[in-house]
mmCIF file of C-alpha atoms in Angstrom:
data_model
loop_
_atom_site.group_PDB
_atom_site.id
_atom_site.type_symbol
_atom_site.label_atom_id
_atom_site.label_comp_id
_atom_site.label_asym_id
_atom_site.label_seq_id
_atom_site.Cartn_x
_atom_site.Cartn_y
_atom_site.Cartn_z
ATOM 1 C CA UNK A 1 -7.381 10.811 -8.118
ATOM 2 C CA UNK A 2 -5.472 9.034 -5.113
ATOM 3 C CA UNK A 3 -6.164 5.714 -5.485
ATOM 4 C CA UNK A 4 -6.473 5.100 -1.537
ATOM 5 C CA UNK A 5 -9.747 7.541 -1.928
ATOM 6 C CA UNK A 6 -12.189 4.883 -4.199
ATOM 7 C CA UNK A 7 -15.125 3.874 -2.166
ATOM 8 C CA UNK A 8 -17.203 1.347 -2.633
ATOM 9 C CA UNK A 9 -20.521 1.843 -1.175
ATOM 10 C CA UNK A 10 -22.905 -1.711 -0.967
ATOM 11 C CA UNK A 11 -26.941 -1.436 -0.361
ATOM 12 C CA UNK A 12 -30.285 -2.023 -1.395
ATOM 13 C CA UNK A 13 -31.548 1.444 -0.334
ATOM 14 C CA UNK A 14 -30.659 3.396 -4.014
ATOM 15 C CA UNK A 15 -31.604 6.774 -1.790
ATOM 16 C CA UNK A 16 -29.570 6.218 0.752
ATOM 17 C CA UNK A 17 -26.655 5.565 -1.825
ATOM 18 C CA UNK A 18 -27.318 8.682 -3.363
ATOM 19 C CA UNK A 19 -26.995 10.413 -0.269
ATOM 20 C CA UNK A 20 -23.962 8.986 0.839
ATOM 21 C CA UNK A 21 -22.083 9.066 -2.389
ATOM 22 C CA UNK A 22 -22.999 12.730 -2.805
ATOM 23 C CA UNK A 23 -21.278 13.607 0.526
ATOM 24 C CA UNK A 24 -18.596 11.296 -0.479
ATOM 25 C CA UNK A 25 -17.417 12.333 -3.731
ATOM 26 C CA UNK A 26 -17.585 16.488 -1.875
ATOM 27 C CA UNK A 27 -15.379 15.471 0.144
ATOM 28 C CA UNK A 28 -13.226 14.181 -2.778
ATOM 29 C CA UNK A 29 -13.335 10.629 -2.830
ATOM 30 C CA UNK A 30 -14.537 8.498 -5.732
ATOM 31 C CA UNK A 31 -17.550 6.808 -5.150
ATOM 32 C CA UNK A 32 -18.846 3.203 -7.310
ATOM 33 C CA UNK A 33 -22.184 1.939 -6.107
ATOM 34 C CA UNK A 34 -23.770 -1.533 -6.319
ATOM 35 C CA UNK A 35 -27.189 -2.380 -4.800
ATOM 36 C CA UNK A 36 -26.420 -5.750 -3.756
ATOM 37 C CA UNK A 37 -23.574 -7.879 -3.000
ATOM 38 C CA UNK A 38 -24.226 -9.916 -7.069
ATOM 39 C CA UNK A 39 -23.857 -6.926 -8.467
ATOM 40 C CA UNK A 40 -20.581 -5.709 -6.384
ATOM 41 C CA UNK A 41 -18.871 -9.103 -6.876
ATOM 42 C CA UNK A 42 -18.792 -8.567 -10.749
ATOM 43 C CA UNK A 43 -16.781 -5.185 -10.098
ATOM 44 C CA UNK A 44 -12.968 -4.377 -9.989
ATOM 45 C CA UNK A 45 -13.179 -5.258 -6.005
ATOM 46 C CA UNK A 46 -9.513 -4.940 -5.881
ATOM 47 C CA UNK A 47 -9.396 -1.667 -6.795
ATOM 48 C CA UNK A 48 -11.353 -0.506 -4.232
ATOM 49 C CA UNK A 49 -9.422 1.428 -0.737
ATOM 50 C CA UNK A 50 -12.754 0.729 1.292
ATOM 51 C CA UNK A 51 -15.930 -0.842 0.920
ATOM 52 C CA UNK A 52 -18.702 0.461 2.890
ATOM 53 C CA UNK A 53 -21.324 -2.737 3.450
ATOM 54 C CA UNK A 54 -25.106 -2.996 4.253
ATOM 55 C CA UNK A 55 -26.171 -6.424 6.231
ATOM 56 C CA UNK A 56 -29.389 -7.148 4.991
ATOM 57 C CA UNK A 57 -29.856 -7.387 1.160
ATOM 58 C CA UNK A 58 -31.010 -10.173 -1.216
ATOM 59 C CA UNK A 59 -29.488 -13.495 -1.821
ATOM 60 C CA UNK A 60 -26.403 -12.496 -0.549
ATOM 61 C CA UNK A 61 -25.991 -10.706 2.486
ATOM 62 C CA UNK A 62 -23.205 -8.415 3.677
ATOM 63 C CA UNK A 63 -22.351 -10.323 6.045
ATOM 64 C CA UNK A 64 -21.826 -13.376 3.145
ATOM 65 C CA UNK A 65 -20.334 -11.133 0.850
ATOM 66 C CA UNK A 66 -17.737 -9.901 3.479
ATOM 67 C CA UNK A 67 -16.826 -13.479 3.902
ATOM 68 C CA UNK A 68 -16.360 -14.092 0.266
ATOM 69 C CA UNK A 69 -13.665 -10.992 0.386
ATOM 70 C CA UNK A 70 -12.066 -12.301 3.438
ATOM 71 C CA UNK A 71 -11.402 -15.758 1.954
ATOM 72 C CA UNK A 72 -9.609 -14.630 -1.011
ATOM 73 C CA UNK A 73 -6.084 -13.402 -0.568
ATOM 74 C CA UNK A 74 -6.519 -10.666 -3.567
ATOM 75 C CA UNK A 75 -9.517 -8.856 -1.521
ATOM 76 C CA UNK A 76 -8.860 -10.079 2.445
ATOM 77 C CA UNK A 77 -6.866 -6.807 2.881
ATOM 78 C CA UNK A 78 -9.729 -4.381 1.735
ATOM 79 C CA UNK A 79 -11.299 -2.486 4.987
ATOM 80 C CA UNK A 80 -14.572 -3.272 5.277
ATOM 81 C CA UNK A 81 -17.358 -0.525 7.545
ATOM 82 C CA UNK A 82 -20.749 -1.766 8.367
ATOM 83 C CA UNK A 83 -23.817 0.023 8.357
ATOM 84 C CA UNK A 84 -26.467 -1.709 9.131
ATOM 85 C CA UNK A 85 -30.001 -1.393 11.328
ATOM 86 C CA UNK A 86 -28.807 -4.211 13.016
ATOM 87 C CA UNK A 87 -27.964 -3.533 15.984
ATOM 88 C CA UNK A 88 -27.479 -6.833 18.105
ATOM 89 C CA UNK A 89 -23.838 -7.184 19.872
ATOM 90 C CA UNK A 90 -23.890 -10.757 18.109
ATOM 91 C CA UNK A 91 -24.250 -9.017 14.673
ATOM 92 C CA UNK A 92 -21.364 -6.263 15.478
ATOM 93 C CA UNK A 93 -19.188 -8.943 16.780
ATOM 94 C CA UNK A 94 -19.935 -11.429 13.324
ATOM 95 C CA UNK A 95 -19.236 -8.840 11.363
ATOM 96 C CA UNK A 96 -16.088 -8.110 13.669
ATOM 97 C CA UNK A 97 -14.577 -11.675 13.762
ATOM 98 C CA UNK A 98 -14.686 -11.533 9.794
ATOM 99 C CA UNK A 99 -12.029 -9.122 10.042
ATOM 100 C CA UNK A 100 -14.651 -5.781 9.193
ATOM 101 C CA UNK A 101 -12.804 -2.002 10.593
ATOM 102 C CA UNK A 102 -15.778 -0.778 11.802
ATOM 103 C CA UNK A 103 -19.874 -1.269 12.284
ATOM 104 C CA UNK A 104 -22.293 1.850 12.286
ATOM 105 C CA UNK A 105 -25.501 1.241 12.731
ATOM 106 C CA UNK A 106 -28.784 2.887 11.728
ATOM 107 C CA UNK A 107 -29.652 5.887 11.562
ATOM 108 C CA UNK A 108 -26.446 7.601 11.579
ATOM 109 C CA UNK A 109 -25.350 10.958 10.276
ATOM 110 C CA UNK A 110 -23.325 11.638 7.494
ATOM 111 C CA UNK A 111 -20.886 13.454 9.671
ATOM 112 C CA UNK A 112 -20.454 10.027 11.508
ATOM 113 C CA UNK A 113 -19.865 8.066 8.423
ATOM 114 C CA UNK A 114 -17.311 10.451 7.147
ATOM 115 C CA UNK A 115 -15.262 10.773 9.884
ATOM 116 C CA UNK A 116 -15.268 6.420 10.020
ATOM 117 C CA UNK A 117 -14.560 6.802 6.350
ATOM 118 C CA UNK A 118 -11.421 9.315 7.198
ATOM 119 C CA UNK A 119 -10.303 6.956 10.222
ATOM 120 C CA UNK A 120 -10.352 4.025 8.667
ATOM 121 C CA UNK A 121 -8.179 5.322 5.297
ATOM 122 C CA UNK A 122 -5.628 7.475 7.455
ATOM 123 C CA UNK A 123 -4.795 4.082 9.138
ATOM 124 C CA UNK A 124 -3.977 2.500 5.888
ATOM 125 C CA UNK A 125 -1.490 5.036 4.785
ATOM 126 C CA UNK A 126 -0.231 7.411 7.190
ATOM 127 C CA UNK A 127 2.841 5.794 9.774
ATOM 128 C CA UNK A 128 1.995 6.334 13.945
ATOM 129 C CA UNK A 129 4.414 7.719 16.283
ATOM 130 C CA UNK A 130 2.852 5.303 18.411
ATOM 131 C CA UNK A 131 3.531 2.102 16.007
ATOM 132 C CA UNK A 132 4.428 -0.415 18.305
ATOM 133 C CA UNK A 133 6.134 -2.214 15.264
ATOM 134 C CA UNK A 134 10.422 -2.308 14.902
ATOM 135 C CA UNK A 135 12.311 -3.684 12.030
ATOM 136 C CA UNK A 136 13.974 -6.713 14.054
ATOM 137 C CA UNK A 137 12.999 -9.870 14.406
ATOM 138 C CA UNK A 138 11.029 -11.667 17.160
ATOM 139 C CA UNK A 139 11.043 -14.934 17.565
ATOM 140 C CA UNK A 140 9.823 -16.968 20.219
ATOM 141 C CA UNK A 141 10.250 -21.050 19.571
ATOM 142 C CA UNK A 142 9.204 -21.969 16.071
ATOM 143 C CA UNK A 143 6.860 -18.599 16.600
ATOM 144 C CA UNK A 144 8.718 -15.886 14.226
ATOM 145 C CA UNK A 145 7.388 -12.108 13.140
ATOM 146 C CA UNK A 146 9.100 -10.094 10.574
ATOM 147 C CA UNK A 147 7.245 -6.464 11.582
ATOM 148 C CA UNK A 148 9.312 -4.806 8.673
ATOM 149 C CA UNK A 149 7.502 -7.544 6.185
ATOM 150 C CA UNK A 150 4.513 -7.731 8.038
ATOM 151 C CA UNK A 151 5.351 -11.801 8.311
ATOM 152 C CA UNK A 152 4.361 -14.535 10.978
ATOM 153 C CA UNK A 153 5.783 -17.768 10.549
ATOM 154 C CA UNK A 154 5.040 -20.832 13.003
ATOM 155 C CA UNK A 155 6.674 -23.837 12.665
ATOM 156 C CA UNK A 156 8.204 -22.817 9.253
ATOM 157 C CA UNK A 157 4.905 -21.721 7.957
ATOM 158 C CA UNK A 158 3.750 -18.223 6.879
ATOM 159 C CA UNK A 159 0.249 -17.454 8.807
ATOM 160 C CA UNK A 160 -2.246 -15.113 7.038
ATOM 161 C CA UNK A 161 -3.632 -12.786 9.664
ATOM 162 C CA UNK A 162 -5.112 -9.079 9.256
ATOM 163 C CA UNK A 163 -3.394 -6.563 10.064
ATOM 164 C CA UNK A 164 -5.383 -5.935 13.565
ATOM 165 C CA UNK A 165 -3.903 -9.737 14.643
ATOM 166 C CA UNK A 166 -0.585 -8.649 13.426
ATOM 167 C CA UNK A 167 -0.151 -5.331 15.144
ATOM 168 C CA UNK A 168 -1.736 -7.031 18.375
ATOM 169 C CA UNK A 169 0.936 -10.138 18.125
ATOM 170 C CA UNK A 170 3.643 -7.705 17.439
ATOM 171 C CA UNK A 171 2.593 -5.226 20.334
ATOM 172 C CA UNK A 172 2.182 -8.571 22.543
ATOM 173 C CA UNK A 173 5.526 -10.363 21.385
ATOM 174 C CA UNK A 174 7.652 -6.503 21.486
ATOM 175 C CA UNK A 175 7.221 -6.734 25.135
ATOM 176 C CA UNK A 176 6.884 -10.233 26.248
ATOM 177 C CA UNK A 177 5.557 -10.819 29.634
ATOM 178 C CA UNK A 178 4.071 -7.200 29.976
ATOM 179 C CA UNK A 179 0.259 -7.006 30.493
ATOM 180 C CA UNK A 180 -1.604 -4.746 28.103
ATOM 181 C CA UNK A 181 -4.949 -3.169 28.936
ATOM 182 C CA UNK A 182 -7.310 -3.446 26.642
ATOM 183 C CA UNK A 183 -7.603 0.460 26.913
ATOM 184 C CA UNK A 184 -3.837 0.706 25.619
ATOM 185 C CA UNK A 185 -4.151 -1.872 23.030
ATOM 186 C CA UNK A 186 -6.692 0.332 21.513
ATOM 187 C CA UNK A 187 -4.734 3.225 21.642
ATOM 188 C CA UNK A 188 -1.787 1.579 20.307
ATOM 189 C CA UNK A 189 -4.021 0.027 17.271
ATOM 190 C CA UNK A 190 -7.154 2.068 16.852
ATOM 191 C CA UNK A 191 -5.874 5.410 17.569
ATOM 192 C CA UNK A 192 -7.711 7.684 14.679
ATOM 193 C CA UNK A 193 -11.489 5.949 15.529
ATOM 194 C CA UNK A 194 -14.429 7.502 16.456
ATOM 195 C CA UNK A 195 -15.870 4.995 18.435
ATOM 196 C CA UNK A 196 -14.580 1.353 19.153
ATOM 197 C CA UNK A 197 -15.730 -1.233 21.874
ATOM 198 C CA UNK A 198 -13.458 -2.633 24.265
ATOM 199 C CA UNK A 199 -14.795 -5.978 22.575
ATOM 200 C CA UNK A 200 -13.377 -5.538 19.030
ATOM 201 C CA UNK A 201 -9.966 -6.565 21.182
ATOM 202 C CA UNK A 202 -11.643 -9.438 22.569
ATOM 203 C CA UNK A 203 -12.346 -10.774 19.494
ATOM 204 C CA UNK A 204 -9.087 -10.160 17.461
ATOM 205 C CA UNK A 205 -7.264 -11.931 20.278
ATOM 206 C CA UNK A 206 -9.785 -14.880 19.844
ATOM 207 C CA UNK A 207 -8.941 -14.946 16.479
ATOM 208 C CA UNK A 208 -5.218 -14.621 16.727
ATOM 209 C CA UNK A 209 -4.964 -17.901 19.269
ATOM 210 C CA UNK A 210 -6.843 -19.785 16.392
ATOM 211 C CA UNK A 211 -4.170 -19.406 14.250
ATOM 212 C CA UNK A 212 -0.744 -19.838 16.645
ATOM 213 C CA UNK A 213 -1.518 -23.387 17.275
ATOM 214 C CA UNK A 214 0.654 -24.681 20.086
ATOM 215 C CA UNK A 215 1.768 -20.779 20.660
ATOM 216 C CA UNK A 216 -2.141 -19.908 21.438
ATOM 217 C CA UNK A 217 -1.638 -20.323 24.970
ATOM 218 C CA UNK A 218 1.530 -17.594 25.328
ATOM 219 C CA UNK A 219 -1.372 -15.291 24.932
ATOM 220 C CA UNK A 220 -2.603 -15.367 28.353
ATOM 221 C CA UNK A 221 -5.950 -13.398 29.853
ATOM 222 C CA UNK A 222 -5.096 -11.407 33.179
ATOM 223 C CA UNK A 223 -8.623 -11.306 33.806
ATOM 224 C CA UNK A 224 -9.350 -7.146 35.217
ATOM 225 C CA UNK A 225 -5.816 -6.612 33.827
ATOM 226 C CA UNK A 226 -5.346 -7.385 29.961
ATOM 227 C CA UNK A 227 -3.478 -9.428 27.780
ATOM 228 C CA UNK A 228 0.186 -10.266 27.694
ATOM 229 C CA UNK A 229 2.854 -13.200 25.588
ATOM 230 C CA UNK A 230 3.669 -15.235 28.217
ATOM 231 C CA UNK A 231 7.458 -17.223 28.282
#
């Protein structure tokens, strides 16, 4: 079994699960459930290529638990979908600024949730003609990215960022002074998704600038236009 096709699949609805995980595992992935996030934090989390996350259960909710995976540097890389019958834009974009892939809300289709599923995994293995990484170095002041290590260093520092921030830093800093539309950011960086708001770049840029310190404002907002790294 290819290890990038073990699924995690978190919620409180056990008949839903069963669903889903059927589908899943026909389509050959394996498939671990937990119906809550206490029982999925006592599991292997690491060994898991995607975790697919309710909002609302129990003590915990997904929303918590995805936290508790973001904040520790053995998990923060795991992909994390929502689905959810939440539907608010300040739930998606929560569950967005903790670094989740994608947010489906309820009721969707299986069809929907296997083609996130597909999206979502292809982007963790498969190299893009379009990758808007190279292999040299860009640096920028005391601002440095490594693209072939997947490193950003600022002020001597190494900065932890996902590897949305990254690929929109790199993209930003490959070309400095050129504006990017949001509509080519997303094709640059989301190219295999179904569906994905112009707002999920909104809020990886907000999260980016919270992290360059002094370098935040070489990220500049050509309001109507896009973003560009500003010298």
């Amino acid at each position: 079994m290819d290890e990038n096709r073990k699924i995690l699949l978190v919620d409180d609805e056990e008949t839903l699960c069963e669903v889903l995980r059927f589908n899943l595992e026909s389509e050959g992935y394996m498939v671990d459930v937990a119906n809550s996030s206490e029982e999925a934090l006592t599991m292997p989390l690491r060994e898991y290529s995607l975790i697919l996350l309710d909002v609302m259960m129990g003590e915990i909710s997904g929303i918590q638990f995805a936290n508790i995976l973001k904040r520790n540097s053995v998990t923060a890389d795991i992909p994390i979908i929502f689905c959810t019958a939440r539907d608010a834009e300040d739930d998606m974009v929560e569950g967005l600024e903790l670094g989740a892939d994608d947010y489906i809300t309820k009721p969707y289709s299986v069809r929907n949730i296997l083609a996130r599923v597909k999206a979502v995994l292809r982007r963790r293995t498969i190299p893009r003609s379009t990758e808007p990484l190279n292999d040299g170095r860009v640096e920028y002041g005391k601002l440095v990215i490594v693209p072939s290590r997947k490193l950003c260093m600022v002020n001597g520092l190494e900065i932890k960022m996902p590897r949305k921030e990254f690929e929109i830093l790199s993209t930003l800093m490959g070309d400095m002074g050129k504006v990017f539309s949001r509509e080519e950011l997303l094709r640059l960086i989301w190219p295999d998704e179904v569906v994905v708001l112009d707002r999920v770049v909104d809020v990886n840029i907000t999260r980016l600038r919270s992290k360059l310190g002094e370098y935040a404002r070489n990220i500049v907002t050509r309001p109507g236009y896009g973003y560009a790294f500003m010298v």
